[in-house]
Structures are given as C-alpha cells and as structure tokens.
Short mmCIF file of C-alpha atoms and ligand atoms in Angstrom, two decimals:
data_model
loop_
_atom_site.label_atom_id
_atom_site.label_comp_id
_atom_site.label_asym_id
_atom_site.label_seq_id
_atom_site.Cartn_x
_atom_site.Cartn_y
_atom_site.Cartn_z
CA MET A 11 13.23 -34.73 -17.45
CA ASN A 12 16.16 -36.02 -19.44
CA ASN A 13 19.50 -37.01 -18.05
CA GLN A 14 21.60 -35.07 -20.46
CA LEU A 15 23.59 -32.33 -18.81
CA SER A 16 22.98 -29.15 -20.69
CA VAL A 17 25.66 -26.55 -20.22
CA GLU A 18 23.37 -23.82 -21.42
CA THR A 19 20.88 -24.39 -18.63
CA ALA A 20 23.50 -25.07 -16.00
CA VAL A 21 23.49 -22.49 -13.27
CA CYS A 22 26.30 -21.78 -10.89
CA SER A 23 24.64 -20.77 -7.63
CA GLU A 24 27.78 -19.08 -6.35
CA HIS A 25 27.93 -17.01 -9.51
CA GLN A 26 24.27 -16.04 -9.11
CA ARG A 27 24.93 -14.94 -5.57
CA LEU A 28 27.97 -12.87 -6.55
CA LEU A 29 26.11 -11.36 -9.47
CA ALA A 30 23.24 -10.38 -7.18
CA GLU A 31 25.68 -8.75 -4.77
CA CYS A 32 27.30 -6.91 -7.62
CA GLU A 33 23.95 -5.62 -8.87
CA GLN A 34 22.92 -4.60 -5.39
CA ALA A 35 26.12 -2.62 -4.95
CA LEU A 36 25.61 -0.98 -8.33
CA ASP A 37 22.01 -0.10 -7.45
CA ASN A 38 23.08 1.48 -4.19
CA TRP A 39 25.73 3.49 -5.93
CA ASN A 40 23.34 4.68 -8.65
CA ASP A 41 20.68 5.59 -6.10
CA HIS A 42 23.11 7.68 -4.09
CA ARG A 43 24.52 9.30 -7.16
CA ALA A 44 21.05 10.34 -8.28
CA GLU A 45 20.34 11.61 -4.78
CA PHE A 46 23.53 13.68 -4.66
CA CYS A 47 22.85 15.23 -8.03
CA LYS A 48 19.69 16.74 -6.59
CA SER A 49 21.45 18.15 -3.55
CA TYR A 50 24.27 20.04 -5.21
CA PRO A 51 26.78 21.11 -3.99
CA ILE A 52 27.94 17.77 -2.66
CA GLY A 53 29.29 17.87 0.88
CA LYS A 54 32.43 16.06 1.84
CA GLU A 55 30.57 13.38 3.75
CA ALA A 56 28.23 12.67 0.85
CA GLY A 57 31.20 12.54 -1.48
CA ASP A 58 32.99 10.08 0.81
CA GLU A 59 29.88 7.90 0.89
CA LEU A 60 29.73 7.92 -2.89
CA VAL A 61 33.36 6.88 -3.14
CA ARG A 62 32.73 4.13 -0.62
CA LEU A 63 29.78 2.80 -2.60
CA GLN A 64 31.78 2.89 -5.80
CA ALA A 65 34.55 0.94 -4.09
CA ASN A 66 31.99 -1.58 -2.88
CA TYR A 67 30.77 -2.11 -6.39
CA ALA A 68 34.28 -2.37 -7.79
CA ARG A 69 35.14 -4.95 -5.17
CA ALA A 70 31.99 -7.00 -5.82
CA TYR A 71 32.70 -6.87 -9.53
CA THR A 72 36.29 -8.01 -9.03
CA VAL A 73 35.13 -10.94 -6.89
CA LEU A 74 32.63 -11.87 -9.58
CA ARG A 75 35.28 -11.74 -12.31
CA LYS A 76 37.69 -13.75 -10.20
CA HIS A 77 35.05 -16.37 -9.60
CA GLU A 78 34.29 -16.61 -13.32
CA HIS A 79 37.98 -17.10 -13.95
CA ASN A 80 38.37 -19.87 -11.37
CA CYS A 81 35.02 -21.64 -11.61
CA LEU A 82 34.85 -24.54 -14.01
CA LEU A 83 31.08 -24.37 -14.35
CA CYS A 84 31.13 -20.66 -15.15
CA GLN A 85 33.80 -21.23 -17.76
CA LEU A 86 31.73 -23.94 -19.40
CA VAL A 87 28.75 -21.62 -19.49
CA SER A 88 30.69 -18.69 -20.92
CA THR A 89 32.27 -20.94 -23.55
CA ALA A 90 28.81 -22.11 -24.57
CA GLU A 91 27.67 -18.51 -24.76
CA GLU A 92 30.52 -17.50 -26.98
CA ARG A 93 29.79 -20.39 -29.27
CA ASP A 94 26.23 -19.31 -29.96
CA SER A 95 26.53 -15.66 -29.19
CA GLU A 96 24.13 -14.89 -32.00
CA LYS A 97 21.05 -16.29 -30.36
CA SER A 98 21.97 -15.69 -26.72
CA SER A 99 21.87 -12.02 -25.93
CA ASP A 100 24.38 -10.82 -23.40
CA ILE A 101 22.63 -11.53 -20.10
CA TYR A 102 25.32 -9.81 -18.08
CA SER A 103 25.22 -6.42 -19.68
CA ASP A 104 21.44 -6.63 -19.70
CA SER A 105 21.18 -7.23 -16.00
CA MET A 106 23.88 -4.72 -15.16
CA ARG A 107 21.99 -1.87 -16.70
ZN1 ZN B 25 30.75 -20.37 -10.93
#
C-alpha cells in the first residue's frame, strides 16, 4: 500500500451505483425489445411497456450524467481519462454495449 492518492484508481461509489442502474435499465429495455420483435405485431400494451422502459433508461442516464457533472471525484477521473485517452479504452461505451 502506498499513501499516494491515485486519481486513476479512484472510484466513486455513487457513480458505480448509478452506472449499474443505468445498465440494468438498458438491459431491461433491450430484453423487451428483443421479445417484442418476436411477437409482431406489437400490441398497444407491449408498446406502452417498451416506451416506459425506454423512459426509465433515459432517466437513469440523465441522473448519471448529472452526477458526473456535479461530482468532483467523477470530474477528476474523467479529466485523468481524457489526459491519457490513448491507453485507457472507453470503459463507459464498453460497459454500455
Ligand atoms: Zn461521482
């Protein structure tokens, strides 16, 4: 253990939680979308559910973005990532896939 605070290994637990929520919402949405594609034509109820899930994801994503904007730790991390963007692959787009 060393005492030096490394920004690159710093983890914002709130950000992790929000990111997990965001991914969960995206997973749900994708699952339902795949399900609905198999059961064409899509009924109104199924369509409403899909819209609801999409809204859930959009909301989770907005909360995540807002947190990144307001959280000092997250800003430090993203600044560090920009600085050596060559070696650090984009963890967000990777995990969002
Ligand atoms: Zn944060």
